[in-house]
Amino acid sequence: MHKILVTGATGNVGKHLVSSLAAAGFAVRALVRDPAGATLPDGVEAVRGDLSDPSTLGPALRGVESVYLMWPGIPVEPRTVEAVAGAARHVVYLSTDVTDLAEGEQATWYHQEIERLLRKSGTDWTFLRAIDFATNALAWAGQIREGVVSWPYGQAARSLIHERDIADVAAHVLTTPGHHGARYLITGPEAVTHAEQVRIIGEETGREVRWEELPPETARERLTAAWGNAEFVDGRLRAWASFAETPERVTDTVEQLLGRPARTFRSWARDHADDFRQ
Ligand SMILES: NC(=O)c1ccc[n+]([C@@H]2O[C@H](COP(=O)([O-])OP(=O)(O)OC[C@H]3O[C@@H](n4cnc5c(N)ncnc54)[C@H](OP(=O)(O)O)[C@@H]3O)[C@@H](O)[C@H]2O)c1
């Protein structure tokens, strides 16, 4: 039977992907660093492996036909990408909008490098270039609980995507033919401003939450202290400033592929209401 290896199977996207593939009856193997500690759905085979060390990947790659590859925030290991591409007929890679990386966004440079390695590998590949995940809004959870979100660029309009939609697109691309060489830019169904996102989260969690516009310079100081990477923060601030001028683009790729619209930010907030309440 067509065996599918899912990397990042305990992560935001991977956990939904393994569930839906297993529920649909596919043979699913999860690459995890700690099989005993990983929570996976019934029927999913957990195999130990570490993407930073290609010598650990043999058992996970044995007999697989396709691979969902995500890259955690570690240095690129070309031999891992070569091993994955060498073992599988089709690799579906979770990338980002690499065509539109703001200067200074080195934190995601590895996507360009992995795309390059897969393009030259000779195996079939598909890139899922996801716009930022709605899960990034969980960074506001503490402020939501306190009733005030202090953040810059309230008018920045983002087309954030629900992680379940990425998983649904990945499942579709892994299990249907005709996706080799596709670079799918996947977004949410509409652009929603930061301030509107906060209002929606407040409504879905049943909490009073106020937006407090933070001047960019203050945000720069606070976010650099919190995230520890001034270049990344500057890249984010530039991107948000641009989305306050021109809303982030919205594609209908999810709908084209799945035959139904992408989930809204409100539905994401409803699905995660408990995460903001705890
Ligand atoms: N957040 C965004 O807005 C956004 C937008 C576009 C693209 N992306 C990309 O999406 C990817 C993250 O996806 P996600 O959010 O679904 O994942 P995630 O929730 O960040 O989960 C990380 C996963 O990586 C696994 N992992 C970590 N280090 C590993 C290693 N050395 N070897 C093997 N597995 C390892 C973990 O597995 P175990 O701990 O179980 O081993 C876990 O399942 C990143 O490449 C990111 O750049 C993110």
mmCIF file with all atom_site columns, C-alpha atoms in Angstrom, residues 67 69 81 85 88-93 114-129 173 178-184:
data_model
loop_
_atom_site.group_PDB
_atom_site.id
_atom_site.type_symbol
_atom_site.label_atom_id
_atom_site.label_alt_id
_atom_site.label_comp_id
_atom_site.label_asym_id
_atom_site.label_entity_id
_atom_site.label_seq_id
_atom_site.pdbx_PDB_ins_code
_atom_site.Cartn_x
_atom_site.Cartn_y
_atom_site.Cartn_z
_atom_site.occupancy
_atom_site.B_iso_or_equiv
_atom_site.pdbx_formal_charge
_atom_site.auth_seq_id
_atom_site.auth_comp_id
_atom_site.auth_asym_id
_atom_site.auth_atom_id
_atom_site.pdbx_PDB_model_num
ATOM 1  C CA . VAL A 1 67  ? 6.965  12.322 2.032   1.00 0.00 ? 67  VAL A CA 1
ATOM 2  C CA . LEU A 1 69  ? 8.661  17.369 4.527   1.00 0.00 ? 69  LEU A CA 1
ATOM 3  C CA . VAL A 1 81  ? 17.039 16.458 1.715   1.00 0.00 ? 81  VAL A CA 1
ATOM 4  C CA . ALA A 1 85  ? 14.307 12.801 -2.286  1.00 0.00 ? 85  ALA A CA 1
ATOM 5  C CA . ALA A 1 88  ? 10.455 8.911  -2.258  1.00 0.00 ? 88  ALA A CA 1
ATOM 6  C CA . ARG A 1 89  ? 8.684  9.248  -5.581  1.00 0.00 ? 89  ARG A CA 1
ATOM 7  C CA . HIS A 1 90  ? 7.083  12.534 -4.462  1.00 0.00 ? 90  HIS A CA 1
ATOM 8  C CA . VAL A 1 91  ? 8.096  15.082 -1.798  1.00 0.00 ? 91  VAL A CA 1
ATOM 9  C CA . VAL A 1 92  ? 5.605  17.704 -0.634  1.00 0.00 ? 92  VAL A CA 1
ATOM 10 C CA . TYR A 1 93  ? 7.524  20.493 1.073   1.00 0.00 ? 93  TYR A CA 1
ATOM 11 C CA . ILE A 1 114 ? 15.479 23.358 0.514   1.00 0.00 ? 114 ILE A CA 1
ATOM 12 C CA . GLU A 1 115 ? 13.349 24.225 -2.520  1.00 0.00 ? 115 GLU A CA 1
ATOM 13 C CA . ARG A 1 116 ? 16.575 24.460 -4.552  1.00 0.00 ? 116 ARG A CA 1
ATOM 14 C CA . LEU A 1 117 ? 17.803 21.082 -3.295  1.00 0.00 ? 117 LEU A CA 1
ATOM 15 C CA . LEU A 1 118 ? 14.481 19.433 -4.133  1.00 0.00 ? 118 LEU A CA 1
ATOM 16 C CA . ARG A 1 119 ? 14.313 21.016 -7.607  1.00 0.00 ? 119 ARG A CA 1
ATOM 17 C CA . LYS A 1 120 ? 17.669 19.549 -8.511  1.00 0.00 ? 120 LYS A CA 1
ATOM 18 C CA . SER A 1 121 ? 17.005 16.171 -6.861  1.00 0.00 ? 121 SER A CA 1
ATOM 19 C CA . GLY A 1 122 ? 15.275 14.510 -9.812  1.00 0.00 ? 122 GLY A CA 1
ATOM 20 C CA . THR A 1 123 ? 12.275 13.351 -7.760  1.00 0.00 ? 123 THR A CA 1
ATOM 21 C CA . ASP A 1 124 ? 8.768  14.787 -8.065  1.00 0.00 ? 124 ASP A CA 1
ATOM 22 C CA . TRP A 1 125 ? 8.189  17.732 -5.763  1.00 0.00 ? 125 TRP A CA 1
ATOM 23 C CA . THR A 1 126 ? 5.410  20.100 -4.768  1.00 0.00 ? 126 THR A CA 1
ATOM 24 C CA . PHE A 1 127 ? 5.926  23.243 -2.716  1.00 0.00 ? 127 PHE A CA 1
ATOM 25 C CA . LEU A 1 128 ? 3.187  24.407 -0.359  1.00 0.00 ? 128 LEU A CA 1
ATOM 26 C CA . ARG A 1 129 ? 4.106  28.049 0.059   1.00 0.00 ? 129 ARG A CA 1
ATOM 27 C CA . VAL A 1 173 ? -1.490 16.808 -2.838  1.00 0.00 ? 173 VAL A CA 1
ATOM 28 C CA . GLY A 1 178 ? -0.835 15.891 -11.010 1.00 0.00 ? 178 GLY A CA 1
ATOM 29 C CA . HIS A 1 179 ? 0.999  18.136 -8.537  1.00 0.00 ? 179 HIS A CA 1
ATOM 30 C CA . HIS A 1 180 ? 4.622  17.666 -9.593  1.00 0.00 ? 180 HIS A CA 1
ATOM 31 C CA . GLY A 1 181 ? 6.341  21.020 -10.098 1.00 0.00 ? 181 GLY A CA 1
ATOM 32 C CA . ALA A 1 182 ? 3.497  23.037 -8.528  1.00 0.00 ? 182 ALA A CA 1
ATOM 33 C CA . ARG A 1 183 ? 4.301  25.927 -6.215  1.00 0.00 ? 183 ARG A CA 1
ATOM 34 C CA . TYR A 1 184 ? 1.020  26.504 -4.430  1.00 0.00 ? 184 TYR A CA 1
#
